[in-house]
XYZ file of C-alpha atoms in Angstrom:
777
model
C 43.536 -52.826 30.426
C 40.304 -51.228 31.326
C 42.006 -47.800 31.371
C 43.391 -48.370 27.825
C 39.966 -49.402 26.529
C 38.549 -46.297 28.067
C 41.006 -44.113 26.227
C 40.284 -45.995 23.073
C 36.584 -45.397 23.459
C 37.175 -41.726 23.983
C 39.322 -41.481 20.885
C 36.248 -42.431 18.866
C 34.528 -39.280 20.023
C 37.401 -36.900 19.276
C 36.825 -36.610 15.534
C 33.416 -35.109 16.197
C 34.992 -32.506 18.472
C 37.773 -31.477 16.135
C 37.010 -29.327 13.028
C 38.188 -31.015 9.879
C 37.516 -29.787 6.294
C 36.656 -32.359 3.652
C 35.806 -32.371 -0.055
C 32.067 -32.301 0.450
C 32.061 -29.473 3.007
C 35.121 -27.326 2.508
C 33.833 -24.787 4.991
C 31.771 -25.324 8.176
C 30.633 -22.878 10.762
C 27.898 -22.144 13.276
C 25.047 -19.707 12.675
C 23.247 -18.040 15.550
C 19.640 -17.113 14.734
C 17.565 -14.981 17.074
C 13.900 -14.080 16.555
C 13.028 -10.679 17.992
C 9.550 -9.150 17.622
C 9.004 -5.446 17.222
C 5.802 -3.394 17.179
C 4.812 -1.568 14.002
C 5.976 2.010 13.831
C 3.353 4.618 14.656
C 3.487 7.444 12.156
C 1.466 9.710 14.424
C 3.540 9.396 17.639
C 7.074 8.509 16.588
C 8.915 11.504 15.165
C 11.528 9.424 13.202
C 8.933 7.590 11.195
C 8.014 10.462 8.795
C 11.656 11.787 8.880
C 13.040 8.409 7.651
C 10.662 8.548 4.630
C 11.292 12.250 4.136
C 15.064 11.775 4.084
C 14.796 8.897 1.658
C 12.720 10.953 -0.761
C 15.324 13.678 -0.955
C 17.741 11.398 -2.790
C 15.789 8.269 -3.482
C 17.478 5.053 -4.639
C 14.820 3.065 -6.537
C 15.269 0.106 -8.847
C 12.305 -1.165 -10.895
C 11.697 -4.517 -12.461
C 14.933 -6.230 -11.518
C 15.023 -9.508 -13.500
C 17.433 -11.419 -11.181
C 16.276 -14.274 -8.899
C 19.503 -14.705 -6.967
C 19.796 -12.637 -3.774
C 23.421 -11.778 -4.218
C 22.869 -10.359 -7.707
C 19.903 -8.287 -6.444
C 22.059 -6.948 -3.525
C 24.988 -6.255 -5.822
C 22.883 -4.270 -8.238
C 21.180 -2.259 -5.405
C 24.526 -1.397 -3.745
C 25.918 -0.361 -7.150
C 22.913 1.964 -7.553
C 23.438 3.333 -4.021
C 27.099 3.951 -4.822
C 26.261 5.857 -7.925
C 23.411 7.961 -6.412
C 24.916 8.744 -3.033
C 28.662 8.841 -3.795
C 29.398 5.771 -1.678
C 33.049 4.762 -1.473
C 33.852 1.721 -3.603
C 35.443 -0.092 -0.660
C 32.384 0.520 1.481
C 30.223 -0.759 -1.345
C 32.137 -4.024 -1.431
C 31.893 -4.350 2.368
C 28.176 -3.677 2.243
C 27.535 -6.300 -0.457
C 29.365 -8.867 1.664
C 27.863 -7.612 4.986
C 24.333 -8.586 4.096
C 25.227 -12.262 3.999
C 26.573 -14.725 6.621
C 28.864 -16.234 3.963
C 31.602 -14.237 2.379
C 31.558 -16.137 -0.895
C 29.458 -14.214 -3.409
C 28.275 -16.851 -5.854
C 25.197 -18.630 -7.217
C 24.649 -20.455 -3.910
C 23.458 -17.271 -2.169
C 19.748 -17.564 -3.084
C 17.885 -18.184 0.194
C 16.661 -15.715 2.783
C 18.302 -17.847 5.489
C 21.730 -16.764 4.163
C 21.030 -13.114 4.953
C 22.562 -11.802 8.101
C 19.571 -9.759 9.434
C 16.112 -9.409 7.977
C 12.724 -7.897 8.931
C 9.443 -9.575 7.929
C 5.842 -8.992 8.841
C 3.897 -11.483 10.856
C 0.150 -11.565 11.502
C -1.030 -13.241 14.756
C -4.525 -14.536 14.619
C -6.718 -14.773 17.689
C -6.298 -18.550 17.719
C -2.439 -18.289 18.053
C -1.735 -18.995 14.410
C 0.985 -16.999 12.677
C 1.092 -15.911 9.096
C 4.090 -14.284 7.363
C 3.680 -11.400 4.946
C 5.622 -12.733 1.990
C 5.293 -9.992 -0.645
C 8.247 -7.948 0.713
C 11.578 -8.336 2.531
C 13.717 -5.874 4.433
C 17.338 -6.650 5.030
C 19.760 -4.507 7.044
C 23.547 -4.202 7.336
C 25.748 -2.437 9.914
C 29.198 -1.177 8.905
C 31.778 0.471 11.128
C 33.401 2.855 8.650
C 30.427 4.890 7.330
C 28.960 8.126 8.667
C 25.473 8.080 7.212
C 22.686 5.656 6.501
C 21.716 4.402 3.040
C 18.273 3.064 1.948
C 17.320 1.506 -1.317
C 14.084 -0.049 -2.557
C 13.906 -2.588 -5.338
C 10.883 -3.885 -7.141
C 11.374 -7.281 -8.785
C 10.011 -8.078 -12.184
C 8.357 -11.218 -10.982
C 7.635 -12.497 -7.419
C 10.666 -14.609 -6.353
C 10.805 -17.521 -3.927
C 13.671 -16.899 -1.441
C 12.792 -19.861 0.804
C 10.499 -20.674 3.714
C 8.062 -17.908 4.676
C 9.504 -15.775 1.892
C 7.968 -17.369 -1.214
C 6.514 -14.508 -3.284
C 8.718 -11.498 -2.733
C 8.017 -8.520 -4.946
C 9.812 -5.738 -2.985
C 13.254 -5.763 -1.354
C 14.362 -2.977 0.984
C 18.051 -2.605 1.938
C 19.327 -0.464 4.786
C 22.924 0.234 5.479
C 23.703 2.083 8.687
C 26.768 3.153 10.784
C 27.705 0.855 13.672
C 27.749 3.633 16.212
C 24.416 5.336 15.817
C 21.631 6.651 17.954
C 19.043 3.871 18.638
C 16.237 5.710 16.814
C 18.474 6.046 13.715
C 19.815 2.492 13.755
C 19.523 0.186 10.762
C 16.794 -1.868 12.458
C 14.708 1.269 13.288
C 14.997 2.578 9.721
C 14.090 -0.807 8.382
C 11.152 -0.883 10.801
C 9.874 2.312 9.221
C 9.845 1.022 5.630
C 8.640 -2.423 6.796
C 5.617 -0.812 8.501
C 4.708 1.118 5.314
C 4.718 -2.128 3.249
C 3.026 -4.155 5.961
C -0.018 -2.127 6.876
C -1.181 -0.583 3.588
C -1.968 -3.068 0.849
C -3.138 -0.336 -1.482
C 0.181 1.440 -1.199
C 1.888 -1.797 -2.305
C -0.490 -2.025 -5.208
C 0.211 1.544 -6.306
C 3.979 0.958 -6.032
C 3.500 -2.201 -8.093
C 1.665 -0.279 -10.812
C 4.213 2.621 -10.959
C 5.601 2.738 -14.473
C 8.905 4.576 -13.652
C 11.000 5.838 -10.793
C 9.378 9.296 -10.867
C 5.929 7.780 -10.506
C 7.168 5.473 -7.747
C 8.592 8.491 -5.892
C 5.372 10.440 -6.461
C 3.326 7.667 -4.842
C 5.490 7.772 -1.738
C 5.422 11.580 -1.556
C 1.596 11.625 -1.659
C 1.496 9.008 1.035
C 3.881 11.013 3.162
C 1.652 14.070 2.773
C -1.340 12.018 3.996
C 0.666 10.861 6.997
C 1.544 14.417 7.897
C -2.047 15.479 7.585
C -3.108 12.789 9.985
C -0.462 13.916 12.485
C -1.458 17.558 12.177
C -5.053 16.738 12.880
C -3.950 14.500 15.790
C -5.873 11.454 14.576
C -5.128 8.492 16.664
C -4.402 6.187 13.758
C -2.119 3.292 14.631
C -0.955 1.459 11.511
C -1.759 -2.005 12.784
C -3.471 -3.717 9.971
C -6.807 -3.576 11.716
C -9.758 -1.899 10.123
C -10.390 1.593 11.434
C -13.690 2.184 13.204
C -15.897 4.146 10.784
C -18.355 6.743 11.665
C -20.992 4.515 10.022
C -20.456 2.011 12.869
C -21.702 4.443 15.516
C -24.556 3.370 17.764
C -27.529 5.707 17.994
C -30.472 5.840 20.345
C -33.956 6.073 18.895
C -34.186 9.396 20.671
C -31.549 10.936 18.413
C -34.105 11.555 15.725
C -32.530 11.999 12.272
C -28.958 11.882 13.609
C -28.050 8.772 11.689
C -29.284 10.164 8.417
C -27.461 13.458 9.027
C -24.190 11.690 9.825
C -24.481 9.422 6.751
C -24.921 12.516 4.502
C -22.055 14.372 6.166
C -19.816 11.307 5.727
C -20.702 10.462 2.106
C -21.184 13.889 0.464
C -17.413 14.765 0.467
C -16.823 11.592 -1.601
C -19.583 12.206 -4.119
C -17.251 13.583 -6.865
C -14.798 10.783 -6.333
C -17.618 8.252 -6.722
C -17.521 9.161 -10.420
C -13.757 9.803 -10.807
C -12.798 6.470 -9.253
C -14.706 4.711 -12.040
C -12.429 5.964 -14.804
C -9.026 6.638 -13.123
C -6.450 4.014 -12.435
C -4.788 1.001 -14.027
C -7.268 -1.465 -15.639
C -10.166 0.622 -14.187
C -11.949 1.102 -17.548
C -11.677 -2.624 -18.277
C -13.023 -3.516 -14.903
C -15.828 -0.967 -15.243
C -16.970 -2.330 -18.605
C -16.857 -5.942 -17.354
C -18.874 -4.943 -14.257
C -21.449 -3.100 -16.375
C -22.044 -6.120 -18.543
C -22.155 -8.406 -15.517
C -24.803 -6.233 -13.819
C -26.757 -5.961 -17.074
C -27.260 -9.672 -17.329
C -27.330 -10.337 -13.595
C -30.218 -7.869 -13.128
C -32.018 -8.084 -16.470
C -32.448 -11.871 -16.569
C -33.855 -12.151 -13.033
C -36.228 -9.321 -13.926
C -37.493 -11.388 -16.844
C -37.888 -14.485 -14.661
C -39.584 -12.662 -11.784
C -41.668 -10.717 -14.348
C -43.022 -14.049 -15.568
C -43.883 -14.986 -11.936
C -45.613 -11.612 -11.460
C -47.490 -12.177 -14.704
C -48.966 -15.414 -13.339
C -49.646 -14.277 -9.723
C -51.155 -10.834 -10.503
C -52.994 -11.681 -13.718
C -50.770 -9.411 -15.754
C -50.900 -6.305 -13.582
C -47.182 -6.736 -13.037
C -45.136 -8.305 -15.806
C -41.773 -8.443 -17.524
C -42.019 -4.953 -18.917
C -42.955 -3.413 -15.549
C -40.038 -5.294 -13.900
C -37.548 -3.903 -16.383
C -39.014 -0.406 -16.070
C -38.930 -0.610 -12.288
C -35.321 -1.907 -12.364
C -34.265 0.986 -14.615
C -35.878 3.742 -12.543
C -35.057 2.353 -9.131
C -31.493 1.260 -10.024
C -30.675 4.588 -11.547
C -32.120 6.650 -8.704
C -30.238 4.596 -6.099
C -26.971 4.693 -8.085
C -27.208 8.468 -8.225
C -28.579 9.323 -4.804
C -27.866 6.299 -2.623
C -25.295 6.485 0.138
C -23.548 3.147 -0.695
C -23.621 2.932 -4.517
C -22.212 -0.567 -4.518
C -25.560 -1.941 -3.356
C -27.687 -3.285 -6.216
C -31.504 -2.822 -6.215
C -33.568 -5.745 -7.420
C -36.945 -7.303 -7.065
C -36.413 -10.601 -5.262
C -38.113 -13.949 -4.663
C -39.397 -12.912 -1.185
C -40.979 -9.829 -2.701
C -42.543 -11.890 -5.429
C -44.045 -14.191 -2.731
C -45.315 -11.227 -0.785
C -47.018 -9.695 -3.819
C -48.723 -13.050 -4.298
C -50.008 -12.793 -0.764
C -51.452 -9.315 -1.416
C -53.193 -10.631 -4.556
C -54.668 -13.634 -2.651
C -56.029 -11.377 0.128
C -57.393 -8.926 -2.409
C -59.169 -11.736 -4.249
C -60.496 -13.306 -1.097
C -62.115 -9.974 0.102
C -62.870 -8.687 -3.442
C -60.671 -5.622 -2.944
C -59.105 -3.834 -5.864
C -55.560 -5.306 -6.115
C -53.976 -2.242 -7.751
C -55.213 0.125 -5.048
C -54.254 -2.444 -2.332
C -50.774 -2.767 -3.823
C -50.386 0.998 -3.801
C -51.440 1.402 -0.169
C -49.243 -1.479 1.105
C -46.286 0.126 -0.692
C -47.004 3.537 0.717
C -47.351 2.191 4.274
C -44.078 0.271 3.748
C -42.318 3.471 2.761
C -43.742 5.294 5.778
C -42.475 2.659 8.162
C -39.077 2.640 6.412
C -38.784 6.397 6.879
C -39.628 5.992 10.580
C -37.030 3.255 10.908
C -34.444 5.463 9.277
C -35.041 8.642 11.160
C -35.373 6.806 14.544
C -31.996 5.119 13.825
C -33.286 1.536 13.973
C -30.340 0.407 11.832
C -28.322 0.375 14.997
C -30.049 -3.000 15.652
C -27.817 -4.452 12.968
C -24.887 -4.335 15.403
C -26.560 -7.486 16.872
C -26.471 -9.138 13.500
C -23.656 -11.679 13.577
C -22.008 -13.618 10.797
C -24.074 -16.700 11.596
C -27.440 -14.890 11.290
C -26.373 -13.241 7.981
C -25.300 -16.579 6.694
C -28.672 -18.184 7.434
C -30.286 -15.361 5.410
C -27.696 -15.664 2.643
C -28.186 -19.413 2.567
C -31.972 -18.940 2.234
C -31.540 -16.545 -0.724
C -29.132 -19.032 -2.427
C -31.711 -21.793 -1.793
C -34.442 -19.602 -3.291
C -32.489 -19.104 -6.570
C -31.563 -22.794 -6.737
C -35.107 -23.904 -5.901
C -36.563 -21.708 -8.649
C -34.248 -23.317 -11.216
C -35.030 -26.831 -10.013
C -38.775 -26.252 -9.860
C -38.787 -24.810 -13.384
C -36.871 -27.813 -14.660
C -39.265 -30.231 -13.013
C -42.227 -28.325 -14.532
C -40.720 -28.500 -17.969
C -40.088 -32.213 -17.652
C -43.634 -32.826 -16.460
C -44.929 -30.952 -19.499
C -42.630 -32.236 -22.251
C -40.802 -35.410 -21.214
C -43.657 -37.756 -22.072
C -43.907 -40.619 -24.616
C -47.026 -41.780 -26.493
C -48.788 -44.958 -25.366
C -48.754 -48.188 -27.355
C -52.015 -47.234 -29.093
C -50.415 -44.091 -30.450
C -47.055 -45.628 -31.481
C -48.111 -45.866 -35.155
C -49.020 -42.181 -35.303
C -45.979 -40.308 -36.551
C -47.664 -36.970 -35.739
C -47.700 -37.661 -32.027
C -43.998 -37.008 -31.325
C -43.473 -33.285 -30.956
C -47.129 -32.495 -30.475
C -49.137 -31.319 -27.470
C -52.526 -33.073 -27.293
C -53.514 -30.847 -24.300
C -52.128 -27.701 -22.725
C -50.654 -29.778 -19.859
C -49.266 -32.761 -21.853
C -46.708 -32.729 -24.699
C -44.713 -35.538 -26.320
C -41.492 -33.475 -26.704
C -38.736 -35.252 -24.716
C -36.047 -33.586 -26.816
C -37.196 -30.184 -25.527
C -36.632 -31.233 -21.946
C -33.187 -32.640 -22.754
C -32.270 -29.358 -24.488
C -33.652 -27.447 -21.479
C -31.353 -29.355 -19.146
C -28.328 -28.981 -21.437
C -28.736 -25.207 -21.791
C -29.350 -24.684 -18.065
C -26.437 -26.758 -16.869
C -24.259 -25.517 -19.730
C -24.815 -21.905 -18.710
C -23.909 -22.839 -15.136
C -20.839 -24.841 -16.120
C -19.366 -22.275 -18.482
C -20.009 -19.411 -16.066
C -18.393 -21.181 -13.099
C -15.477 -22.470 -15.203
C -14.630 -19.049 -16.526
C -15.095 -17.479 -13.027
C -12.393 -19.780 -11.699
C -10.254 -19.689 -14.793
C -7.982 -17.082 -13.193
C -6.661 -19.820 -10.925
C -5.600 -21.959 -13.864
C -2.074 -21.927 -15.485
C -3.329 -21.239 -18.979
C -2.888 -17.996 -20.934
C -1.462 -14.905 -19.282
C -2.635 -13.501 -15.951
C -4.324 -10.499 -17.596
C -6.247 -12.692 -20.090
C -7.360 -15.034 -17.303
C -8.577 -12.081 -15.309
C -10.579 -10.745 -18.354
C -12.225 -14.151 -18.906
C -13.162 -14.293 -15.208
C -14.600 -10.758 -15.286
C -16.771 -11.543 -18.316
C -17.739 -15.060 -17.280
C -21.482 -14.428 -16.869
C -22.012 -12.444 -20.097
C -19.997 -14.966 -22.109
C -21.928 -17.965 -20.732
C -25.358 -16.298 -21.239
C -24.657 -15.134 -24.777
C -23.030 -18.476 -25.749
C -25.880 -20.731 -24.675
C -28.586 -18.268 -25.753
C -27.006 -18.528 -29.285
C -26.927 -22.317 -29.011
C -30.526 -22.541 -27.934
C -32.019 -20.010 -30.354
C -29.967 -20.631 -33.502
C -28.003 -23.894 -33.448
C -30.990 -25.806 -32.038
C -33.695 -23.598 -33.652
C -35.458 -26.671 -34.997
C -36.369 -27.575 -31.474
C -39.148 -25.181 -30.591
C -39.275 -24.040 -26.984
C -41.615 -21.701 -25.253
C -40.209 -18.200 -24.680
C -41.098 -16.137 -21.615
C -44.518 -14.550 -21.793
C -44.655 -11.001 -23.079
C -47.631 -9.140 -24.575
C -46.484 -5.918 -26.135
C -50.078 -4.536 -26.323
C -50.715 -4.849 -22.561
C -47.210 -4.399 -21.268
C -47.793 -1.247 -19.237
C -50.330 1.460 -18.805
C -49.305 4.512 -16.798
C -52.045 5.173 -14.305
C -52.570 5.868 -10.575
C -55.078 3.532 -8.804
C -58.005 5.093 -6.998
C -57.417 4.140 -3.326
C -60.519 6.057 -2.132
C -62.721 3.098 -3.034
C -60.973 0.789 -0.552
C -62.940 0.235 2.666
C -61.447 1.223 6.027
C -60.695 -2.404 6.894
C -58.640 -2.674 3.675
C -56.559 0.376 4.687
C -55.952 -1.226 8.098
C -54.974 -4.470 6.455
C -52.668 -2.517 4.109
C -51.046 -0.902 7.129
C -50.408 -4.289 8.760
C -49.073 -5.752 5.553
C -46.917 -2.623 5.069
C -45.465 -3.077 8.517
C -44.502 -6.682 7.857
C -43.147 -5.739 4.408
C -40.969 -2.965 5.950
C -39.417 -5.672 8.161
C -38.405 -7.587 5.021
C -37.007 -4.413 3.413
C -35.203 -3.561 6.661
C -33.544 -6.911 6.954
C -32.691 -7.298 3.257
C -31.328 -3.725 2.932
C -29.211 -3.861 6.070
C -27.869 -7.369 5.613
C -26.877 -6.585 2.023
C -25.200 -3.458 3.359
C -23.351 -5.479 5.967
C -22.097 -7.850 3.293
C -20.882 -4.960 1.157
C -19.270 -3.007 3.975
C -17.543 -6.032 5.485
C -13.958 -5.273 6.668
C -12.439 -7.704 4.207
C -13.707 -5.606 1.307
C -11.438 -2.690 2.449
C -13.927 0.038 1.494
C -12.669 3.548 2.392
C -15.653 5.853 2.037
C -17.924 4.531 4.796
C -21.456 3.209 5.008
C -24.829 4.936 4.909
C -27.365 2.548 6.382
C -29.894 5.173 7.511
C -29.769 7.383 4.387
C -30.028 4.290 2.156
C -33.298 3.393 3.849
C -34.615 6.874 3.149
C -33.704 6.563 -0.551
C -35.234 3.110 -0.785
C -38.431 4.404 0.837
C -38.754 7.310 -1.630
C -38.043 5.065 -4.645
C -40.651 2.504 -3.614
C -43.235 5.240 -2.934
C -43.049 6.183 -6.643
C -43.102 2.552 -7.699
C -46.134 1.890 -5.515
C -48.134 4.811 -6.880
C -47.643 3.558 -10.477
C -48.008 -0.118 -9.597
C -44.428 -1.023 -10.484
C -42.569 -3.897 -8.712
C -40.766 -2.996 -5.534
C -37.020 -3.052 -5.148
C -34.450 -3.255 -2.343
C -30.752 -4.194 -1.993
C -30.277 -7.787 -3.132
C -28.054 -10.744 -2.335
C -25.915 -12.079 -3.870
C -25.753 -9.248 -6.450
C -24.440 -6.577 -4.059
C -21.378 -8.494 -2.821
C -20.754 -9.821 -6.357
C -20.787 -6.236 -7.529
C -18.056 -5.402 -4.990
C -16.048 -8.440 -6.129
C -16.345 -7.379 -9.761
C -14.826 -3.966 -9.089
C -12.083 -5.305 -6.848
C -8.373 -6.074 -7.400
C -7.339 -9.231 -5.609
C -4.058 -10.899 -4.837
C -3.364 -14.477 -3.787
C -1.780 -15.198 -0.423
C -0.120 -18.380 0.786
C -0.934 -19.078 4.413
C 1.392 -20.710 6.838
C -0.442 -23.991 6.329
C 0.125 -23.950 2.637
C -3.432 -22.994 1.482
C -3.987 -20.241 -1.063
C -6.720 -17.626 -0.671
C -7.755 -14.512 -2.536
C -7.613 -11.216 -0.634
C -9.195 -8.044 -1.860
C -6.609 -5.283 -2.234
C -8.682 -2.433 -3.540
C -12.282 -1.802 -4.605
C -13.210 0.933 -7.058
C -16.079 2.600 -5.161
C -17.882 4.154 -8.072
C -21.435 5.006 -9.128
C -20.697 4.621 -12.855
C -21.148 0.841 -12.952
C -24.702 1.094 -11.462
C -25.620 4.069 -13.660
C -24.310 2.650 -16.954
C -25.709 -0.870 -16.363
C -29.170 0.445 -15.629
C -29.109 2.720 -18.659
C -28.410 -0.442 -20.662
C -31.294 -2.154 -18.911
C -33.555 0.806 -19.763
C -32.513 0.558 -23.367
C -33.728 -3.033 -23.290
C -37.325 -1.766 -22.962
C -37.201 -0.958 -26.640
C -36.482 -4.555 -27.685
C -38.075 -6.765 -25.032
C -39.484 -8.920 -27.807
C -35.859 -9.565 -29.059
C -34.950 -10.711 -25.551
C -37.386 -13.564 -26.077
C -34.603 -15.200 -28.046
C -32.916 -15.926 -24.669
C -34.279 -19.379 -23.731
C -35.929 -19.678 -20.344
C -33.478 -22.500 -19.594
C -30.599 -19.997 -19.814
C -32.450 -17.762 -17.298
C -32.648 -20.737 -14.922
C -28.925 -21.401 -15.544
C -28.269 -17.869 -14.379
C -30.318 -18.547 -11.274
C -28.219 -21.684 -10.572
C -25.043 -19.622 -11.132
C -26.192 -16.993 -8.631
C -27.382 -19.550 -6.159
C -24.410 -21.897 -6.170
C -21.844 -19.077 -6.233
C -23.433 -17.818 -2.998
C -22.513 -21.066 -1.273
C -18.855 -20.447 -1.959
C -17.384 -18.812 1.207
C -20.574 -19.453 3.222
C -19.158 -20.800 6.554
C -22.404 -22.423 7.435
C -22.312 -24.481 4.200
C -18.671 -25.418 4.826
C -19.518 -26.627 8.411
C -22.451 -28.657 7.019
C -20.032 -30.496 4.741
C -17.877 -31.342 7.750
C -20.649 -33.635 9.026
C -19.946 -35.915 5.984
C -16.225 -35.377 5.878
C -13.613 -37.658 7.441
C -12.007 -36.013 10.437
C -8.485 -36.357 9.076
C -9.589 -34.357 6.002
C -10.909 -31.350 7.961
C -9.547 -28.064 6.785
C -7.497 -26.368 9.551
C -9.938 -23.423 9.910
C -10.084 -21.307 13.027
C -13.203 -22.993 14.365
C -11.858 -26.523 13.770
C -8.696 -25.570 15.657
C -10.283 -23.842 18.576
C -13.835 -25.215 19.076
C -14.652 -28.789 20.119
C -15.977 -30.837 17.254
C -19.170 -31.644 19.029
C -19.877 -27.928 19.653
C -19.180 -27.153 15.958
C -21.714 -29.733 14.881
C -24.260 -28.578 17.477
C -23.950 -24.960 16.333
C -24.376 -26.036 12.703
C -27.400 -28.132 13.608
C -29.034 -25.168 15.365
C -28.344 -22.979 12.298
C -29.840 -25.706 10.055
C -32.980 -25.838 12.177
C -33.363 -22.064 11.919
C -32.832 -22.340 8.121
C -35.647 -24.884 7.937
C -38.024 -22.637 9.853
C -37.130 -19.641 7.624
C -37.593 -21.845 4.498
C -40.977 -23.148 5.670
C -42.326 -19.628 6.134
C -40.674 -18.500 2.871
C -41.528 -21.377 0.539
C -44.735 -22.996 1.795
C -47.670 -21.817 -0.316
C -49.804 -20.612 2.591
C -50.319 -16.832 2.521
C -50.765 -16.458 6.295
C -47.307 -17.976 6.784
C -45.758 -15.648 4.203
C -47.335 -12.638 5.897
C -45.139 -13.068 8.988
C -42.062 -14.259 7.068
C -40.197 -10.879 7.631
C -40.861 -11.017 11.365
C -39.337 -14.579 11.414
C -36.132 -13.085 9.920
C -35.881 -10.499 12.729
C -36.378 -13.195 15.341
C -32.989 -14.706 14.302
C -31.345 -11.871 16.285
C -32.717 -12.602 19.772
C -32.332 -16.347 19.126
C -28.575 -15.852 18.562
C -28.034 -13.543 21.579
C -30.543 -14.822 24.096
C -31.150 -18.512 23.459
C -27.965 -19.953 21.949
C -25.682 -18.817 24.800
C -27.749 -21.095 27.082
C -26.582 -24.169 25.103
C -23.210 -23.138 23.750
C -20.417 -21.202 25.545
C -20.151 -17.577 24.482
C -16.475 -17.844 23.654
C -17.176 -20.588 21.164
C -20.049 -18.619 19.644
C -17.761 -15.663 19.171
C -15.068 -17.792 17.517
C -17.559 -19.306 15.081
C -18.968 -15.840 14.290
C -15.561 -14.452 13.328
């Protein structure tokens, strides 16, 4: 009885061991999936790499803008084109179409990448062990026993297609058909590896192939690229196509004993690109549109701060420096740097720290009854001398010690300076205007809208309008800037609106403030046309010796501020994620800045140096970006190409120079709109600032932390400790930068330089070096 029950129990298991078809699943089978990693193909060492591309270009099979979204239809059309171009036998074509798939039924169900027999995809491995698939292309291979040669076809889809997990935005499909018995280096996988490496490592090549209008232009792009690869091989450059940024000559370390070597290398590196610095501003798809948008962006982003800082200079220097001189200085300095600078994407600007430093010089001059104009000239000349010494003795090599965390502290301070200026101006306006008459004056109808004294007005509506215009400028600018991420309109129209976000917001709310609400009288920025500027050279011979010594000390401290600002701005612009191709010029840029500021000092014009956030925003404005979906489902923008041109800087500063003829008309732009621009520049600088993001983690629930590299790989307590140390450094920098004590402002530039030894000598005593390195990535 027990034996019979045992057999009965076993009979229950048998249906699971015997294959039986049913109505729901008429066909069942097993699929073996193997994941095999391969290195990228080296086009300098492996002979077959260039030969595979060369052979393809002799009789290329290219299909552009295929409208299908089903894999089997795409494969069918590509094999048909191969059959037509390469005289493939019809029977072999049918076998090839079927051979790409695990299923032999060619119907609408074959839509997923998982149904392909063998594919190649790119994978990026981050230092924390995280993997990220390259989802813009797909290579699929097929091996047939009855063919004698290999076939390769490339298809560009009309729209990115979702073929399943880790293959969600495919734009290019490469098919490879190869004989079964073939030399290893000529196998289907090796040929597929060649074309996969091309699409994997060079984002700009993918962009050019995407923009090709016909098959001839598509082929021409590949032929030019092949020629470049051969040149690299002939010159025996050790260039491994690995997706990592190449080490540029601009990243060399120099000793201070190599006098002038850094300047010489900068010139030798940048001069061959000088012609292309102009050509790249007019050649290429959408380049003219990008250039015009960038010119208008720079016009408003530089002109309006000049007006605001000119007003500060007017108050702090008693009119020696003013709005007119700021615009004139911006025009001259910006043009000279755009023409002669090594890195033309840097934007020269007078900044809040410079305005504070000029105020210090004025206070010292007034205290000791020295001539301010002569003192200003001598401080500027000494500053230029020290900058030239720093350039020729290669002190920019110190910036190799500047890490992401120290640069973010400085960037955070600049963003705070812009934001603080806007908030302070708003509070000042409310103190002046947002007042109401007392009970004794309530019967007087003339009180509302009047100013009994210079420091007291009963105009609350003015303050309300001030707030509306300032916040409105910020809101519209930020909304249009991020409009490209919305689903509305077409992609091109969204991009145009994002490119012109700042000009649109400024013009819109300037019109609202000056015309729609013209009945509400507001104070324009101060400008006196009669005393705007007088071209003269101060007599420095009347300064006593102690004044010259003081000027030398002030010039030394000022050169530290220039050195930090110029090099940190250069580091932001030349960051690897911007994918710039022409190299940096840190030492030569210091020389150009020194010479420009020598001229500005002689004629008592405001000083200029590379500015944040204008310089990185300039790079962003000239860039093409594409969105990438990471393995964790988040979407981020990645720069594909930047138009490295001088034309944007030259044209924008010519427009700024033209503004000198109608400065009085610019007074129609309300001061509140200028402050809205400051808020726009300040708040946009917080976006992408890792220090700011980590500060928010302190107030964020742990389950809601973003899976960033430092959250995954650094203990939470260490992350917060590092953020706290950064915050303390920021407070110290802000105290020396914002507190209205001139002896603190004098050493402010030195405080900035002290951030470097703090990061490398003090922090490692409290936080492990490996964690510091991870958070500085």
